[in-house]
Amino acid sequence: MSLLTLWQSNPIDIGNKHIQQLVKIAGDGALKDGGQASTELREFLAAVPTEVVERYLKQCLDTSFDDSGLVLQDVVNELGERLGCDIDRGLYRGKQNVVGFDGIWRFPGGYSIVVEVKTTDAYNISLEKIAGYRNALIKEGKISENSSVLIVVGRKDTDSLEAQVRGSRHGWDIRLISADKLLKLVEIKEAADNKETIQKIRTVLRPLDLTKVDFIVDLLATTADDIKETVSSDEEAEGAVLSGKKEKKFTPVAFHEEVVSRLQKALSVELKKETRTLYVTPDKVVSARALVSKSHVGGPNKYYWYAFHPYYKDPLNEYKKSYIAFGCGGPEKILLFNLAEFVAWLPKMNITEKEDRVYWHVHFVEDEAGKIELRFKGGQHPTDVTTHLVS
């Protein structure tokens, strides 16, 4: 069986194995360009949660083993994939007359980064050689001048390499980042939800003129606003209880992962985290957004409230199949909809429009018999959505 199949059948056992053991299990146990082991490893890395990828990253850096540098190269490219870049994976081992890059990361909008992965900077790296990769790729038409080089270094102490870059004529075209900080960037991206925030997060990897620090302030402000917008609108949506008064204290609920675990079984797909609420299949064909609400009790009924932001509609243009799921009070009760079907109901819902945010109020009501209705504004006839419960 392939690594991915083993993971799907026994994620705990496979997840506890050292990455060196997994390489030995994959294919013929040897990482070769175009080989089965390489294909299986990359498919596996694309499917596992980011916290598992983090474990493998640390194992590559903490323990030297056969092909640990090659595994690190695949792990780093997977992190680029999780930042939302299209990835061209380079060769493990150089070939004559072939440009020896480790990866090309293509940003939405046309910008490209040539990636070089190094376990350590304990020795001088030939910046001329790395810069030559970029120039050669430009001549071959694989990237444009709208590009730069990123060196990802495993060890945190990069002082000597930083000095080497600053003192070279390639100082403007080359940037470097430690592997653990690249991972942190992925985690920040997965905690965000707004596309504008995510675009700015990716921009950190490009050469920046930090004589003026407006960009950094703008990035921090955008990220903070993203979190504030989501929490504030969720609080307002959940505050719309029967009495019309807000609850004294809003306590965010977070059982998204449990909802997604059930969705994978219901949809028969593997889903990995893309943003705070959006999950996608490794092949980027199917997306599912998971929203959650605690249960409000009023008389014999239970009430569930959600905020639907405008960018929740974006997957309709980005994935072949898109779903939206609502966790109602806990992961054991989930309403699942085709996203296009649900979006068609938005004009019937109440909407909040403020200077800093816009969102629709999604309101479900469950009666004593377990029947769940989607309520609309102005006393319009509700829609029975009980059949959308995930069994």
Tab-separated table of C-alpha atoms in Angstrom:
chain	number	residue	atom	x	y	z
A	1	MET	CA	0.000	0.000	0.000
A	2	SER	CA	1.078	3.598	-0.610
A	3	LEU	CA	1.981	5.929	2.248
A	4	LEU	CA	-1.236	7.852	1.714
A	5	THR	CA	-3.334	4.682	1.907
A	6	LEU	CA	-1.544	3.645	5.090
A	7	TRP	CA	-2.197	7.078	6.578
A	8	GLN	CA	-5.878	6.917	5.671
A	9	SER	CA	-6.273	3.474	7.226
A	10	ASN	CA	-4.198	4.077	10.380
A	11	PRO	CA	-3.288	7.756	10.878
A	12	ILE	CA	-2.168	7.354	14.507
A	13	ASP	CA	0.359	4.586	13.822
A	14	ILE	CA	1.696	6.182	10.632
A	15	GLY	CA	1.724	9.652	12.171
A	16	ASN	CA	3.924	8.441	15.039
A	17	LYS	CA	6.625	7.049	12.755
A	18	HIS	CA	9.829	8.998	12.092
A	19	ILE	CA	9.996	10.483	8.604
A	20	GLN	CA	13.047	8.308	7.885
A	21	GLN	CA	10.898	5.203	8.495
A	22	LEU	CA	8.201	6.527	6.172
A	23	VAL	CA	10.706	7.048	3.359
A	24	LYS	CA	11.785	3.406	3.718
A	25	ILE	CA	8.132	2.309	3.459
A	26	ALA	CA	7.413	4.442	0.391
A	27	GLY	CA	7.888	2.810	-3.015
A	28	ASP	CA	11.265	1.111	-3.208
A	29	GLY	CA	12.499	3.048	-0.163
A	30	ALA	CA	14.868	5.333	-2.103
A	31	LEU	CA	14.215	8.943	-3.080
A	32	LYS	CA	14.984	9.349	-6.766
A	33	ASP	CA	13.863	11.957	-9.267
A	34	GLY	CA	10.706	10.589	-10.865
A	35	GLY	CA	10.699	7.561	-8.555
A	36	GLN	CA	7.734	5.959	-6.825
A	37	ALA	CA	9.044	6.725	-3.326
A	38	SER	CA	9.223	10.417	-4.174
A	39	THR	CA	5.685	10.421	-5.598
A	40	GLU	CA	4.286	8.650	-2.530
A	41	LEU	CA	6.108	10.930	-0.096
A	42	ARG	CA	4.851	14.092	-1.778
A	43	GLU	CA	1.260	12.796	-1.947
A	44	PHE	CA	1.484	11.915	1.737
A	45	LEU	CA	2.893	15.309	2.781
A	46	ALA	CA	0.113	17.034	0.832
A	47	ALA	CA	-2.556	15.187	2.811
A	48	VAL	CA	-1.387	15.379	6.429
A	49	PRO	CA	-2.170	18.297	8.799
A	50	THR	CA	0.359	21.100	9.156
A	51	GLU	CA	1.251	20.040	12.698
A	52	VAL	CA	2.400	16.676	11.284
A	53	VAL	CA	4.477	18.442	8.618
A	54	GLU	CA	6.036	20.465	11.451
A	55	ARG	CA	7.080	17.228	13.178
A	56	TYR	CA	8.811	15.983	10.018
A	57	LEU	CA	10.536	19.340	9.538
A	58	LYS	CA	12.029	19.114	13.029
A	59	GLN	CA	13.093	15.491	12.461
A	60	CYS	CA	14.959	16.469	9.286
A	61	LEU	CA	16.818	19.192	11.181
A	62	ASP	CA	17.426	17.407	14.479
A	63	THR	CA	18.600	14.079	13.070
A	64	SER	CA	20.921	13.475	10.157
A	65	PHE	CA	19.880	10.444	8.134
A	66	ASP	CA	20.185	9.185	4.569
A	67	ASP	CA	18.461	11.638	2.220
A	68	SER	CA	17.400	13.946	5.082
A	69	GLY	CA	18.272	16.924	2.874
A	70	LEU	CA	16.030	15.595	0.098
A	71	VAL	CA	13.143	15.084	2.513
A	72	LEU	CA	13.687	18.621	3.816
A	73	GLN	CA	13.429	19.888	0.239
A	74	ASP	CA	10.037	18.186	-0.163
A	75	VAL	CA	8.817	19.458	3.218
A	76	VAL	CA	9.801	23.049	2.381
A	77	ASN	CA	8.048	22.861	-0.989
A	78	GLU	CA	4.949	21.539	0.768
A	79	LEU	CA	5.010	24.603	3.035
A	80	GLY	CA	5.099	26.770	-0.097
A	81	GLU	CA	2.072	24.864	-1.373
A	82	ARG	CA	0.272	25.607	1.902
A	83	LEU	CA	0.983	29.297	1.461
A	84	GLY	CA	-1.118	29.126	-1.703
A	85	CYS	CA	1.697	29.058	-4.278
A	86	ASP	CA	1.799	26.872	-7.374
A	87	ILE	CA	4.931	24.761	-7.029
A	88	ASP	CA	7.403	23.466	-9.599
A	89	ARG	CA	9.516	20.969	-7.647
A	90	GLY	CA	13.163	20.841	-8.578
A	91	LEU	CA	15.448	17.845	-8.908
A	92	TYR	CA	16.910	16.060	-5.911
A	93	ARG	CA	20.228	15.700	-7.657
A	94	GLY	CA	21.677	17.957	-10.305
A	95	LYS	CA	21.864	16.963	-13.955
A	96	GLN	CA	24.040	18.339	-16.692
A	97	ASN	CA	22.354	21.091	-18.715
A	98	VAL	CA	19.403	21.249	-16.277
A	99	VAL	CA	18.899	24.269	-13.997
A	100	GLY	CA	19.431	23.045	-10.439
A	101	PHE	CA	16.733	24.833	-8.452
A	102	ASP	CA	14.991	23.181	-5.471
A	103	GLY	CA	11.639	24.741	-6.200
A	104	ILE	CA	9.832	27.492	-8.077
A	105	TRP	CA	6.966	29.072	-6.151
A	106	ARG	CA	4.497	30.963	-8.319
A	107	PHE	CA	2.386	33.545	-6.505
A	108	PRO	CA	-1.143	34.482	-7.573
A	109	GLY	CA	-0.663	37.538	-9.767
A	110	GLY	CA	2.459	36.358	-11.594
A	111	TYR	CA	5.340	36.824	-9.155
A	112	SER	CA	7.787	33.889	-8.840
A	113	ILE	CA	10.355	32.833	-6.272
A	114	VAL	CA	13.245	30.476	-6.955
A	115	VAL	CA	13.770	28.471	-3.760
A	116	GLU	CA	17.043	27.023	-2.516
A	117	VAL	CA	16.924	24.776	0.581
A	118	LYS	CA	19.944	24.424	2.877
A	119	THR	CA	20.143	22.417	6.102
A	120	THR	CA	22.733	24.792	7.554
A	121	ASP	CA	24.749	27.888	6.674
A	122	ALA	CA	27.873	26.543	8.383
A	123	TYR	CA	29.711	26.970	5.108
A	124	ASN	CA	29.672	29.660	2.451
A	125	ILE	CA	26.982	29.268	-0.168
A	126	SER	CA	27.696	30.327	-3.727
A	127	LEU	CA	25.288	33.194	-4.235
A	128	GLU	CA	26.545	33.557	-7.808
A	129	LYS	CA	25.438	29.988	-8.507
A	130	ILE	CA	22.009	30.462	-6.928
A	131	ALA	CA	21.474	33.787	-8.692
A	132	GLY	CA	22.517	31.993	-11.875
A	133	TYR	CA	19.595	29.602	-11.467
A	134	ARG	CA	17.184	32.536	-11.566
A	135	ASN	CA	18.877	34.094	-14.611
A	136	ALA	CA	18.858	30.767	-16.459
A	137	LEU	CA	15.157	30.227	-15.697
A	138	ILE	CA	14.395	33.718	-16.998
A	139	LYS	CA	16.259	32.946	-20.251
A	140	GLU	CA	14.342	29.670	-20.603
A	141	GLY	CA	11.057	31.550	-20.167
A	142	LYS	CA	10.057	29.563	-17.061
A	143	ILE	CA	9.894	32.721	-14.937
A	144	SER	CA	9.985	36.449	-15.670
A	145	GLU	CA	12.066	39.306	-14.330
A	146	ASN	CA	9.241	39.723	-11.818
A	147	SER	CA	10.936	37.216	-9.520
A	148	SER	CA	13.509	36.732	-6.793
A	149	VAL	CA	15.421	34.051	-4.872
A	150	LEU	CA	14.545	32.707	-1.424
A	151	ILE	CA	17.056	30.656	0.558
A	152	VAL	CA	15.402	28.509	3.236
A	153	VAL	CA	17.885	27.558	5.943
A	154	GLY	CA	17.189	24.793	8.433
A	155	ARG	CA	19.270	26.097	11.318
A	156	LYS	CA	18.231	29.309	13.042
A	157	ASP	CA	21.675	30.893	13.218
A	158	THR	CA	21.989	32.560	9.818
A	159	ASP	CA	24.219	35.522	10.727
A	160	SER	CA	27.054	34.564	8.368
A	161	LEU	CA	24.705	33.979	5.441
A	162	GLU	CA	22.875	37.246	6.101
A	163	ALA	CA	26.207	39.098	5.987
A	164	GLN	CA	27.131	37.258	2.795
A	165	VAL	CA	23.877	38.331	1.098
A	166	ARG	CA	24.138	41.929	2.275
A	167	GLY	CA	27.682	42.217	0.972
A	168	SER	CA	26.943	40.755	-2.455
A	169	ARG	CA	25.713	42.365	-5.645
A	170	HIS	CA	22.631	40.144	-5.418
A	171	GLY	CA	21.449	41.729	-2.183
A	172	TRP	CA	18.238	43.024	-3.731
A	173	ASP	CA	17.277	39.780	-5.493
A	174	ILE	CA	17.943	37.291	-2.685
A	175	ARG	CA	16.183	36.895	0.645
A	176	LEU	CA	16.484	34.180	3.281
A	177	ILE	CA	14.256	32.691	5.947
A	178	SER	CA	14.776	30.002	8.573
A	179	ALA	CA	12.655	26.903	8.110
A	180	ASP	CA	10.866	27.284	11.433
A	181	LYS	CA	9.827	30.844	10.578
A	182	LEU	CA	8.534	29.655	7.198
A	183	LEU	CA	6.412	27.168	9.101
A	184	LYS	CA	5.209	29.963	11.389
A	185	LEU	CA	4.187	31.963	8.312
A	186	VAL	CA	2.057	29.011	7.161
A	187	GLU	CA	0.426	28.823	10.603
A	188	ILE	CA	-0.384	32.554	10.491
A	189	LYS	CA	-1.887	32.117	7.040
A	190	GLU	CA	-4.013	29.186	8.203
A	191	ALA	CA	-5.259	31.263	11.155
A	192	ALA	CA	-6.392	34.053	8.797
A	193	ASP	CA	-9.443	33.899	6.558
A	194	ASN	CA	-9.518	37.021	4.407
A	195	LYS	CA	-7.881	36.778	0.968
A	196	GLU	CA	-6.332	40.263	1.299
A	197	THR	CA	-4.593	39.229	4.517
A	198	ILE	CA	-3.238	36.052	2.938
A	199	GLN	CA	-1.892	37.933	-0.091
A	200	LYS	CA	0.051	40.271	2.204
A	201	ILE	CA	1.396	37.370	4.257
A	202	ARG	CA	2.895	35.809	1.099
A	203	THR	CA	4.483	39.131	0.170
A	204	VAL	CA	6.785	38.866	3.199
A	205	LEU	CA	8.875	36.355	1.204
A	206	ARG	CA	9.679	38.927	-1.478
A	207	PRO	CA	12.520	41.471	-1.304
A	208	LEU	CA	11.263	44.516	0.578
A	209	ASP	CA	12.720	47.975	0.999
A	210	LEU	CA	12.444	48.357	4.753
A	211	THR	CA	13.838	51.867	4.854
A	212	LYS	CA	10.160	52.702	5.134
A	213	VAL	CA	8.268	50.271	7.387
A	214	ASP	CA	4.721	51.138	6.296
A	215	PHE	CA	4.266	47.699	4.735
A	216	ILE	CA	5.000	45.885	8.003
A	217	VAL	CA	2.568	48.105	9.896
A	218	ASP	CA	-0.042	47.565	7.187
A	219	LEU	CA	0.453	43.791	7.313
A	220	LEU	CA	0.083	43.684	11.094
A	221	ALA	CA	-3.004	45.886	10.927
A	222	THR	CA	-4.604	43.795	8.194
A	223	THR	CA	-3.996	40.554	10.085
A	224	ALA	CA	-5.404	42.047	13.294
A	225	ASP	CA	-8.435	43.390	11.401
A	226	ASP	CA	-9.028	39.955	9.855
A	227	ILE	CA	-9.225	38.349	13.292
A	228	LYS	CA	-11.228	41.254	14.743
A	229	GLU	CA	-13.687	41.204	11.840
A	230	THR	CA	-14.395	37.515	12.241
A	231	VAL	CA	-14.679	37.568	16.028
A	232	SER	CA	-16.739	40.792	16.110
A	233	SER	CA	-19.222	39.666	13.482
A	234	ASP	CA	-19.521	36.216	15.050
A	235	GLU	CA	-20.211	37.895	18.376
A	236	GLU	CA	-22.864	40.132	16.865
A	237	ALA	CA	-24.461	37.244	14.979
A	238	GLU	CA	-24.537	35.037	18.068
A	239	GLY	CA	-25.785	37.964	20.150
A	240	ALA	CA	-29.028	38.092	18.191
A	241	VAL	CA	-30.882	35.844	20.656
A	242	LEU	CA	-34.624	35.813	21.212
A	243	SER	CA	-34.592	38.614	23.759
A	244	GLY	CA	-32.827	40.861	21.284
A	245	LYS	CA	-30.105	41.463	23.851
A	246	LYS	CA	-26.514	40.437	23.565
A	247	GLU	CA	-25.246	37.825	25.930
A	248	LYS	CA	-23.097	39.286	28.689
A	249	LYS	CA	-20.012	37.505	27.467
A	250	PHE	CA	-19.226	36.034	24.052
A	251	THR	CA	-17.234	32.828	24.315
A	252	PRO	CA	-15.916	31.725	20.902
A	253	VAL	CA	-16.422	28.083	20.087
A	254	ALA	CA	-13.860	26.141	18.097
A	255	PHE	CA	-14.661	22.632	17.006
A	256	HIS	CA	-13.856	23.162	13.330
A	257	GLU	CA	-11.402	20.247	13.203
A	258	GLU	CA	-13.991	17.807	14.577
A	259	VAL	CA	-16.505	19.032	11.981
A	260	VAL	CA	-13.970	18.546	9.185
A	261	SER	CA	-13.143	15.048	10.437
A	262	ARG	CA	-16.787	14.073	9.926
A	263	LEU	CA	-16.986	15.905	6.585
A	264	GLN	CA	-14.122	13.826	5.212
A	265	LYS	CA	-16.148	10.684	5.815
A	266	ALA	CA	-19.395	12.201	4.529
A	267	LEU	CA	-17.788	13.484	1.307
A	268	SER	CA	-15.291	10.590	0.951
A	269	VAL	CA	-12.369	13.002	0.528
A	270	GLU	CA	-9.188	14.043	2.339
A	271	LEU	CA	-9.295	17.675	3.483
A	272	LYS	CA	-6.419	19.828	4.709
A	273	LYS	CA	-6.532	23.275	6.235
A	274	GLU	CA	-6.262	26.210	3.838
A	275	THR	CA	-7.390	29.071	6.109
A	276	ARG	CA	-9.066	29.386	9.516
A	277	THR	CA	-12.372	27.996	8.198
A	278	LEU	CA	-11.590	26.709	4.690
A	279	TYR	CA	-10.356	23.174	3.972
A	280	VAL	CA	-9.470	21.743	0.554
A	281	THR	CA	-8.479	18.437	-0.983
A	282	PRO	CA	-4.767	18.044	-1.833
A	283	ASP	CA	-5.605	18.171	-5.559
A	284	LYS	CA	-7.471	21.485	-5.056
A	285	VAL	CA	-10.676	20.095	-6.594
A	286	VAL	CA	-13.012	20.132	-3.567
A	287	SER	CA	-13.358	22.763	-0.848
A	288	ALA	CA	-15.402	22.788	2.337
A	289	ARG	CA	-15.840	25.684	4.749
A	290	ALA	CA	-16.585	24.795	8.370
A	291	LEU	CA	-18.488	27.312	10.517
A	292	VAL	CA	-19.476	26.626	14.104
A	293	SER	CA	-21.957	27.997	16.619
A	294	LYS	CA	-22.853	27.171	20.175
A	295	SER	CA	-26.452	26.263	20.967
A	296	HIS	CA	-28.806	28.963	22.289
A	297	VAL	CA	-31.864	27.628	24.079
A	298	GLY	CA	-35.122	29.582	24.040
A	299	GLY	CA	-38.241	27.797	25.205
A	300	PRO	CA	-38.581	24.439	23.448
A	301	ASN	CA	-36.257	25.412	20.584
A	302	LYS	CA	-32.513	25.629	19.985
A	303	TYR	CA	-30.990	28.428	17.928
A	304	TYR	CA	-27.717	28.589	15.952
A	305	TRP	CA	-26.240	31.839	14.620
A	306	TYR	CA	-23.426	32.431	12.108
A	307	ALA	CA	-21.872	35.288	10.156
A	308	PHE	CA	-21.414	34.701	6.410
A	309	HIS	CA	-18.683	36.989	5.015
A	310	PRO	CA	-18.511	38.015	1.327
A	311	TYR	CA	-15.217	36.160	0.752
A	312	TYR	CA	-16.915	32.902	1.770
A	313	LYS	CA	-18.236	32.898	-1.821
A	314	ASP	CA	-14.754	32.910	-3.388
A	315	PRO	CA	-14.427	29.079	-3.600
A	316	LEU	CA	-17.190	29.051	-6.236
A	317	ASN	CA	-14.620	30.484	-8.670
A	318	GLU	CA	-11.618	28.526	-7.394
A	319	TYR	CA	-12.738	24.889	-6.954
A	320	LYS	CA	-14.840	22.501	-9.011
A	321	LYS	CA	-16.915	21.462	-5.999
A	322	SER	CA	-17.512	23.651	-2.958
A	323	TYR	CA	-19.442	22.998	0.216
A	324	ILE	CA	-20.286	24.874	3.396
A	325	ALA	CA	-20.902	23.125	6.695
A	326	PHE	CA	-22.433	24.451	9.904
A	327	GLY	CA	-21.569	22.803	13.203
A	328	CYS	CA	-24.651	23.190	15.368
A	329	GLY	CA	-23.700	23.255	19.036
A	330	GLY	CA	-21.093	20.532	18.574
A	331	PRO	CA	-19.498	18.262	15.940
A	332	GLU	CA	-22.202	15.618	16.325
A	333	LYS	CA	-24.743	17.859	14.523
A	334	ILE	CA	-23.633	19.238	11.145
A	335	LEU	CA	-25.624	20.812	8.324
A	336	LEU	CA	-23.919	20.406	4.942
A	337	PHE	CA	-24.800	22.370	1.799
A	338	ASN	CA	-23.526	22.790	-1.715
A	339	LEU	CA	-22.072	26.298	-1.550
A	340	ALA	CA	-23.823	27.542	-4.706
A	341	GLU	CA	-27.159	26.347	-3.335
A	342	PHE	CA	-26.586	28.142	-0.044
A	343	VAL	CA	-25.397	31.401	-1.639
A	344	ALA	CA	-28.700	31.584	-3.538
A	345	TRP	CA	-30.455	32.086	-0.170
A	346	LEU	CA	-28.310	35.071	0.910
A	347	PRO	CA	-30.654	37.780	-0.488
A	348	LYS	CA	-33.329	36.507	1.894
A	349	MET	CA	-31.109	36.943	4.972
A	350	ASN	CA	-30.497	39.973	7.153
A	351	ILE	CA	-27.247	41.752	6.377
A	352	THR	CA	-24.995	43.990	8.451
A	353	GLU	CA	-23.120	46.657	6.498
A	354	LYS	CA	-20.512	48.701	8.349
A	355	GLU	CA	-17.490	50.687	7.229
A	356	ASP	CA	-15.086	47.927	8.228
A	357	ARG	CA	-17.123	44.794	7.464
A	358	VAL	CA	-20.132	43.321	5.712
A	359	TYR	CA	-21.769	39.983	6.488
A	360	TRP	CA	-25.074	38.115	6.336
A	361	HIS	CA	-26.777	36.649	9.409
A	362	VAL	CA	-27.376	32.901	9.112
A	363	HIS	CA	-30.051	31.708	11.541
A	364	PHE	CA	-31.100	28.087	12.099
A	365	VAL	CA	-33.869	26.996	14.483
A	366	GLU	CA	-34.266	23.429	15.775
A	367	ASP	CA	-37.557	22.324	17.360
A	368	GLU	CA	-38.190	19.611	19.942
A	369	ALA	CA	-38.634	16.944	17.261
A	370	GLY	CA	-35.209	17.702	15.733
A	371	LYS	CA	-36.548	19.546	12.692
A	372	ILE	CA	-34.176	22.361	11.634
A	373	GLU	CA	-35.262	25.407	9.635
A	374	LEU	CA	-33.263	28.187	7.991
A	375	ARG	CA	-34.969	31.443	8.952
A	376	PHE	CA	-35.139	34.515	6.709
A	377	LYS	CA	-35.718	38.233	7.230
A	378	GLY	CA	-39.074	39.948	7.286
A	379	GLY	CA	-41.061	36.897	8.270
A	380	GLN	CA	-40.456	35.132	4.937
A	381	HIS	CA	-41.351	31.464	4.955
A	382	PRO	CA	-38.437	29.441	6.392
A	383	THR	CA	-36.804	26.493	4.605
A	384	ASP	CA	-36.687	23.048	6.187
A	385	VAL	CA	-33.020	21.944	6.006
A	386	THR	CA	-33.249	18.815	8.168
A	387	THR	CA	-32.322	16.620	5.200
A	388	HIS	CA	-28.965	18.411	5.075
A	389	LEU	CA	-27.873	16.921	8.397
A	390	VAL	CA	-24.798	14.738	8.096
A	391	SER	CA	-25.805	11.284	9.268
